[in-house]
Coordinates of C-alpha atoms and ligand atoms in Angstrom, one line a residue:
X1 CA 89.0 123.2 202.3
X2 CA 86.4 124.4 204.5
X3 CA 87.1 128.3 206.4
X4 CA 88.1 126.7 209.8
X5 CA 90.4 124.4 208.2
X6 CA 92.1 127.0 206.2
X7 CA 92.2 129.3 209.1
X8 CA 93.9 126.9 210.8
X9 CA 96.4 126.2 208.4
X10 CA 96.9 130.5 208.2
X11 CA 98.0 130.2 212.3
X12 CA 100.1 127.4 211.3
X13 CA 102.0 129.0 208.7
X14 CA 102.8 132.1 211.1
X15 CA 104.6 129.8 213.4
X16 CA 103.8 127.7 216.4
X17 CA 100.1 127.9 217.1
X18 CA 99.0 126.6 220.5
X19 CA 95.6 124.5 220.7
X20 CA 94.0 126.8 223.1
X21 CA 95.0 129.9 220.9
X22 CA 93.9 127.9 218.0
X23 CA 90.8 127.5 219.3
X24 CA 90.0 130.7 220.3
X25 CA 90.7 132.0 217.1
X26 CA 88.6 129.7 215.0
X27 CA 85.8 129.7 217.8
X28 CA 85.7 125.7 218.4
X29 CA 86.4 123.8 220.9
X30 CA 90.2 121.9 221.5
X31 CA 89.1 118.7 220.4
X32 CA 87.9 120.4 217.0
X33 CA 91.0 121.9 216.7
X34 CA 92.9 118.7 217.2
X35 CA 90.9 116.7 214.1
X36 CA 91.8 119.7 211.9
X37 CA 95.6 118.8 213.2
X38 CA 95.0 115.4 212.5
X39 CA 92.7 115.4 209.1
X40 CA 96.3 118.1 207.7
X41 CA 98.2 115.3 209.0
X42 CA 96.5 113.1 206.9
X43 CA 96.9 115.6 204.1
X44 CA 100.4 114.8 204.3
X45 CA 101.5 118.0 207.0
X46 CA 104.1 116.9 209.3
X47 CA 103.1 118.7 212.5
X48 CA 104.8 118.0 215.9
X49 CA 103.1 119.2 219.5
X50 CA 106.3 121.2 220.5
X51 CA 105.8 123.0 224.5
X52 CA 105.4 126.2 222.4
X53 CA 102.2 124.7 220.1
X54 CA 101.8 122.7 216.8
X55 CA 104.6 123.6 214.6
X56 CA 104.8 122.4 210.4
X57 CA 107.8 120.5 210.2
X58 CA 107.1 119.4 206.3
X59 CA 104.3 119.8 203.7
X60 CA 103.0 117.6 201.0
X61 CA 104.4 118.5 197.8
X62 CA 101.1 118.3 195.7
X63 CA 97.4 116.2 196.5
X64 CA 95.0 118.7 198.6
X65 CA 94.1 122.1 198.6
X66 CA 96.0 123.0 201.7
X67 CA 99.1 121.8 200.3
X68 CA 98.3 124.2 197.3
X69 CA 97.7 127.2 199.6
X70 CA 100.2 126.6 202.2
X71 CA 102.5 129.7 203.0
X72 CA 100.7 131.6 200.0
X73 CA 97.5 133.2 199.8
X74 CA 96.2 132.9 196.4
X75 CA 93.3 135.0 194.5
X76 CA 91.1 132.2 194.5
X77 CA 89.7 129.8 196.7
X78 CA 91.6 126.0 195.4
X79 CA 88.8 123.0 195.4
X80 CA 91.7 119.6 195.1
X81 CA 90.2 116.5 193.8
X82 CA 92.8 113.4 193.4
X83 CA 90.9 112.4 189.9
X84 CA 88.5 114.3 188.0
X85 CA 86.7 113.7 184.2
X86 CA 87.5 117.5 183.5
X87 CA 88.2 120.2 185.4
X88 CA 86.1 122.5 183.0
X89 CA 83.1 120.2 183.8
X90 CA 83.5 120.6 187.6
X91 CA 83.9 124.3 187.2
X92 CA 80.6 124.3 185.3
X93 CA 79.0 122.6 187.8
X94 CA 80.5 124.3 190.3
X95 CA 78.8 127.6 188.0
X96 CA 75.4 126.0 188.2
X97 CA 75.6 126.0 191.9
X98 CA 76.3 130.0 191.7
X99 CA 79.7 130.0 192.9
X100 CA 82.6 131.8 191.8
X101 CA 86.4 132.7 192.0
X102 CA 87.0 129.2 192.6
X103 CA 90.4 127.0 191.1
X104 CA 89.3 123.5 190.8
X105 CA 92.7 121.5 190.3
X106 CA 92.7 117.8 189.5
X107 CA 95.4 115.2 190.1
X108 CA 94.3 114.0 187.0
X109 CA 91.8 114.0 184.6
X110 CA 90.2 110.9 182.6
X111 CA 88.0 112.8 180.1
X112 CA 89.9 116.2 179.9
X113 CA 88.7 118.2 176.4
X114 CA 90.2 120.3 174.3
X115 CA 88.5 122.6 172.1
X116 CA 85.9 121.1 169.5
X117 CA 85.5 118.1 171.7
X118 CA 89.3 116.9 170.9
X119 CA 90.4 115.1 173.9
X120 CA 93.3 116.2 176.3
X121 CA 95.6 114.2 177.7
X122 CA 96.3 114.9 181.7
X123 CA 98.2 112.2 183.5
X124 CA 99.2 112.3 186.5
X125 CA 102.0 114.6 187.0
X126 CA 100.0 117.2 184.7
X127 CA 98.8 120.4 185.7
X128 CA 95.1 120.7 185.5
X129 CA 93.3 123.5 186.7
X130 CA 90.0 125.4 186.2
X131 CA 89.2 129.2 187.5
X132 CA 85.8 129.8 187.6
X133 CA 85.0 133.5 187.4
X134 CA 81.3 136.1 187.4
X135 CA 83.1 138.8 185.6
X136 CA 81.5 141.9 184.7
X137 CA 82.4 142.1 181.1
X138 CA 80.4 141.7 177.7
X139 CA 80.6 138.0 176.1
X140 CA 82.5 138.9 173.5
X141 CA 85.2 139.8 175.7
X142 CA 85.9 136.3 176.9
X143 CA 88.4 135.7 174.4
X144 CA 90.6 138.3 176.5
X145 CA 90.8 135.8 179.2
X146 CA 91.8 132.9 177.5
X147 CA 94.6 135.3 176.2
X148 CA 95.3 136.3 179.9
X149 CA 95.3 132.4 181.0
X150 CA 98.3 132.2 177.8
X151 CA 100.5 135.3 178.7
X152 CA 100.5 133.8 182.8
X153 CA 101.0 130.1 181.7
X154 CA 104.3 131.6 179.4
X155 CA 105.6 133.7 182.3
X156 CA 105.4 131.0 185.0
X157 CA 106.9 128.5 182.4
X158 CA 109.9 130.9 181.6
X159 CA 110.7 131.8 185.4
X160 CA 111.0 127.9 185.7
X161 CA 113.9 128.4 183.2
X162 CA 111.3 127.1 179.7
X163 CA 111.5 129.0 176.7
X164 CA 107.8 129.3 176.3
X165 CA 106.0 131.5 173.8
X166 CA 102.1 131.8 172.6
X167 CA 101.0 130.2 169.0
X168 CA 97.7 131.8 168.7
X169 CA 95.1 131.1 169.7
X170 CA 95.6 129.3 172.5
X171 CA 98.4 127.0 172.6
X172 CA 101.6 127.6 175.0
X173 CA 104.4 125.9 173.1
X174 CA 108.0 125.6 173.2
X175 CA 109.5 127.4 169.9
X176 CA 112.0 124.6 168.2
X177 CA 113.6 126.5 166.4
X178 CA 113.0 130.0 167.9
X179 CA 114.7 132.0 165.6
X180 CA 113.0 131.2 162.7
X181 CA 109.4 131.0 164.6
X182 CA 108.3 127.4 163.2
X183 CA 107.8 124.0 164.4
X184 CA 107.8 123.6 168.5
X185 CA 106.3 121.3 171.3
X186 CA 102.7 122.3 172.9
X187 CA 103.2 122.7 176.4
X188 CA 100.0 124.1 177.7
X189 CA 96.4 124.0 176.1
X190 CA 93.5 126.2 177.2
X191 CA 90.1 126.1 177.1
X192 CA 87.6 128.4 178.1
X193 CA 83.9 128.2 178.1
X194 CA 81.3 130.3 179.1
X195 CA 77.4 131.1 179.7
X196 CA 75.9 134.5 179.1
X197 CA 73.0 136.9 178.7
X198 CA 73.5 139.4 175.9
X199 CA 75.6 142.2 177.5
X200 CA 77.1 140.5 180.5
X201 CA 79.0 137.1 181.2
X202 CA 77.3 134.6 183.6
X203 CA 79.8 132.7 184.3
X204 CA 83.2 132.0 182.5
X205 CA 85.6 129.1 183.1
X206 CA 89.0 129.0 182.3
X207 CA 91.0 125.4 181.7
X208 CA 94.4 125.1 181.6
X209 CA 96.0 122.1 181.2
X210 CA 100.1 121.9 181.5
X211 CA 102.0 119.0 181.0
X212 CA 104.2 119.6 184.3
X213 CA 105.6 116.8 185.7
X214 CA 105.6 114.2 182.9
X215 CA 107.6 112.4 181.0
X216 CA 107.5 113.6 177.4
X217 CA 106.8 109.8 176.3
X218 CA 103.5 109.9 177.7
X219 CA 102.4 112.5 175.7
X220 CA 101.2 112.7 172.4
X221 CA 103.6 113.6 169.7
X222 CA 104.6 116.9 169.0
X223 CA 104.1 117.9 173.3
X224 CA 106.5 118.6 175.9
X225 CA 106.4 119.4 179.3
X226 CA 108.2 121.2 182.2
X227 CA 109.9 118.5 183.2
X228 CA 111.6 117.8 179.8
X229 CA 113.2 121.7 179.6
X230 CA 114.7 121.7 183.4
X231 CA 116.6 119.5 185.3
X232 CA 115.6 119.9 188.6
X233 CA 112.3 118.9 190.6
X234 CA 109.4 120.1 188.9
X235 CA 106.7 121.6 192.1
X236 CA 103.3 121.3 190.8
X237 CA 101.5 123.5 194.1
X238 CA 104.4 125.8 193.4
X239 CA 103.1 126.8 189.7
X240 CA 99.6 126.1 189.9
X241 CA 100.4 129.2 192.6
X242 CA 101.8 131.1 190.0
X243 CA 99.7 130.6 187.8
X244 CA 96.4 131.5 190.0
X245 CA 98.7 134.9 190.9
X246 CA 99.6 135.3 187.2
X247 CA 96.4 135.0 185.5
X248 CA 94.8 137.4 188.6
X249 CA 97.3 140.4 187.6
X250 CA 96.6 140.0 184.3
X251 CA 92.8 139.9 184.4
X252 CA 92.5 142.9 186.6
X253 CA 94.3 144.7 183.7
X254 CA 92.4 143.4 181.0
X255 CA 93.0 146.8 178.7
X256 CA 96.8 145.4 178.3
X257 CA 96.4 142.0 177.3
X258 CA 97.0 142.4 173.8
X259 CA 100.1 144.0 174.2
X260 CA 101.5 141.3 176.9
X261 CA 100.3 138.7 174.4
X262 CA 101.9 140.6 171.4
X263 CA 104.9 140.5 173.4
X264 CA 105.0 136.8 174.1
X265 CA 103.7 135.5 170.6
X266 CA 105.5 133.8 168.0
X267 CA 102.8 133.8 165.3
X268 CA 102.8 137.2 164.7
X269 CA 104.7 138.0 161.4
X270 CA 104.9 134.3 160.5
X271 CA 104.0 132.9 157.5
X272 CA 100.4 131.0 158.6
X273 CA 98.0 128.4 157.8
X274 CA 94.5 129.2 159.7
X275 CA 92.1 126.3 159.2
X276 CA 88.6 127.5 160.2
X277 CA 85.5 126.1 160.4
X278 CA 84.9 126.9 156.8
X279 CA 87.6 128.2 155.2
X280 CA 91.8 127.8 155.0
X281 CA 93.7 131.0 155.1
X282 CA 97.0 131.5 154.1
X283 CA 99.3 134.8 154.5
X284 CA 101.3 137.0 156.9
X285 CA 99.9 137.1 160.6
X286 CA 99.8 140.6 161.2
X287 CA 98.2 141.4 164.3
X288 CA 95.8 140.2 167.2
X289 CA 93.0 142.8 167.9
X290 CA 90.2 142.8 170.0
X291 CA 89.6 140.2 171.6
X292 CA 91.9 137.8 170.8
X293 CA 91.7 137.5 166.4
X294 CA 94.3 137.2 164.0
X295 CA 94.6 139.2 161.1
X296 CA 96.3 137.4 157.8
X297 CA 97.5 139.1 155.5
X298 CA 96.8 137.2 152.3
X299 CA 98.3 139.1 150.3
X300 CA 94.7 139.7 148.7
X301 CA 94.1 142.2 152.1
X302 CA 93.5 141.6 155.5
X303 CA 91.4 138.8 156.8
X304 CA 90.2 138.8 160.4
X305 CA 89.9 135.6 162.0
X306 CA 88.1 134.6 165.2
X307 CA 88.4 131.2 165.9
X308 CA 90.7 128.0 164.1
X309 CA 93.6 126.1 164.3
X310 CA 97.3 127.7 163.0
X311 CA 99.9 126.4 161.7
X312 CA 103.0 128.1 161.3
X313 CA 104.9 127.6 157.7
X314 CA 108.5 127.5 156.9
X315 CA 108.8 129.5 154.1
X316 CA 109.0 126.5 151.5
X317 CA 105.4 125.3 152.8
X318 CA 103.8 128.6 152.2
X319 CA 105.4 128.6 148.7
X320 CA 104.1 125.2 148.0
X321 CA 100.5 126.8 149.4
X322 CA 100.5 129.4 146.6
X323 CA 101.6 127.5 144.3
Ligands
BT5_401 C1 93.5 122.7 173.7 O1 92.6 122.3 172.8 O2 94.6 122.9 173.6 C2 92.8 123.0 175.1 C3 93.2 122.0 176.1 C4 92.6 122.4 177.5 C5 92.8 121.3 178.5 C6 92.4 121.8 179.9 S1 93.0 120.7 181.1 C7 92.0 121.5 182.3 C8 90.7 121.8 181.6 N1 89.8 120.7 181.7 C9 89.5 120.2 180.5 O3 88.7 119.3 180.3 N2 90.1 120.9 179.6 C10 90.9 122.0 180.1 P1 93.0 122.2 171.2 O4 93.7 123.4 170.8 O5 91.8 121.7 170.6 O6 94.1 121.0 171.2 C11 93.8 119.7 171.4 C12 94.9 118.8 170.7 O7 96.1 118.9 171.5 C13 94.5 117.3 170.7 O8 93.8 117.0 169.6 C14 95.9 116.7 170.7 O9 96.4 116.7 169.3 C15 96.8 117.6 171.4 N3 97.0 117.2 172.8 C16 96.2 116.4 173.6 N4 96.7 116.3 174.8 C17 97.9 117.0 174.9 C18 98.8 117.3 175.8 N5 98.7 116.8 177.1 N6 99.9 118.1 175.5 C19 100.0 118.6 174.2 N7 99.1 118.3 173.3 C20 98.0 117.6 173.6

């Protein structure tokens, strides 16, 4: 959405906006203002010419970035497309322009990536969004953001009424059996990626990918989605929002993402399986520690673990593992 257009849309949202006001505020002419009316019209705005000025009767529920930024005014600037590959590979061309602080959300994606080039699934009804970012921070620190992108995706899922927790690394799931801390549906997936020199990040691009507004059968097994834990409508501007807002307070307090993560995880002090790229590590997850790796107890000592897939064991399994 282009400045005048969202400026526009800000005058709107304040109340009933007359053309000539309109104009003079955006600097263009009437008739300028009135294909800015009429192109949010398209977008799916209902706005009536009342004697007072245009006034928003209705917005669209999802599909452009003004319907995403309506009546909010979030930390980054939202780039909609109805049908993307991948989000992540917009933002990273979006990088190689030089921009930054940008959301790029997708309608859907039909080559969406997980890590180690798995594939994501992203129907519609999914929540697919990017945040492209410059921040001022050493490379090894991007692991801090992915953990950021996990503690906001579990605090907007829970303040829709979802019982989400974190399974490190990177995985937002919905604990089955929360109690004991095993089994569960992934909810969420994140994928960050990043160029950089050797002390500063050039650019860094968060994913997130939340099954929203889908039906569980559409996804592969194992997943879940918003719409399976709550009965009512599921709002997909409303918590790619809160998610933009979420992530944003948590990235400008970087120093306290460990602990919010801590607080939100149900791997630690489970019995775990860490597959690596070389090595499979059972024992006692201990701890996360800077920036973002497990450490297993194996009963051998502490391992520290960067990067892998975890599994979290009933107690049997991890018998049968020592065994
Ligand atoms: C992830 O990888 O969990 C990271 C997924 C990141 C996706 C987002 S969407 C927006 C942005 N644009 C992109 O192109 N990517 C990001 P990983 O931990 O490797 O898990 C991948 C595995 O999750 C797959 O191999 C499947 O088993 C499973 N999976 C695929 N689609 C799923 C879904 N929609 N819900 C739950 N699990 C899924």
């Amino acid at each position: 959405m282009n400045r005048t257009r969202r400026s526009i849309l800000r005058a709107l949202e304040a109340g009933p906006a007359s053309g000539p006001d309109l104009a003079a505020a955006a600097d263009i002419s009437r008739a300028a203002v009135w294909k800015h009316v009429e192109a949010l019209r398209q977008q799916g705005f209902s706005i009536d010419s009342t004697a007072d000025g245009y006034v928003v009767t209705d917005t669209p529920e999802y599909g452009s970035a003004a319907a995403i930024e309506y009546g909010r005014t979030p930390p980054y600037q939202v780039r909609y497309y109805d049908e993307l590959s991948s989000t992540n590979e917009r933002a990273r061309e979006l990088a190689a322009e030089g921009a930054e602080n940008i959301a790029v959300v997708a309608g859907r994606q039909t080559n969406s990536r997980g890590r180690l080039d798995r594939s994501w699934k992203s129907p519609d009804g999914a929540v697919s969004l990017s945040i492209l970012l410059r921040p001022d921070r050493p490379p090894a620190h991007a692991p801090l953001f992915t953990l950021a992108a996990a503690v906001a995706t579990v605090d907007v899922a829970r303040s829709l009424g979802v019982d989400a927790a974190i399974k490190w690394p990177n995985d937002v799931i919905v604990p089955e059996n929360p109690d004991a801390g095993y089994g569960g549906r992934k909810l969420c997936g994140i994928l960050t990626e990043m160029e950089g020199e050797a002390d500063r990040i050039s650019w860094l691009v968060v994913g997130i990918g939340l099954n929203a507004d889908i039906d569980a059968a559409e996804l592969p097994d194992n997943a879940t989605s918003i719409r399976s834990g709550i009965d009512g409508p599921v709002d997909r501007a409303e918590i790619v929002q809160a998610l933009l807002a979420a992530f944003d307070q948590q990235i400008t307090d970087l120093d306290s993402v460990l602990d919010a993560w801590r607080d939100r995880s149900v791997t630690l002090g489970m019995p775990v399986r860490v597959e690596t790229h070389t090595d499979t590590i059972t024992g006692i997850a201990e701890d996360i520690v800077m920036p973002g790796a497990l450490q297993v107890d194996t009963g051998d000592g502490i391992e520290t673990v960067h990067a892998g897939d975890c599994e979290h064991l009933r107690p049997n399994d991890r018998h049968k593992d020592n065994s």
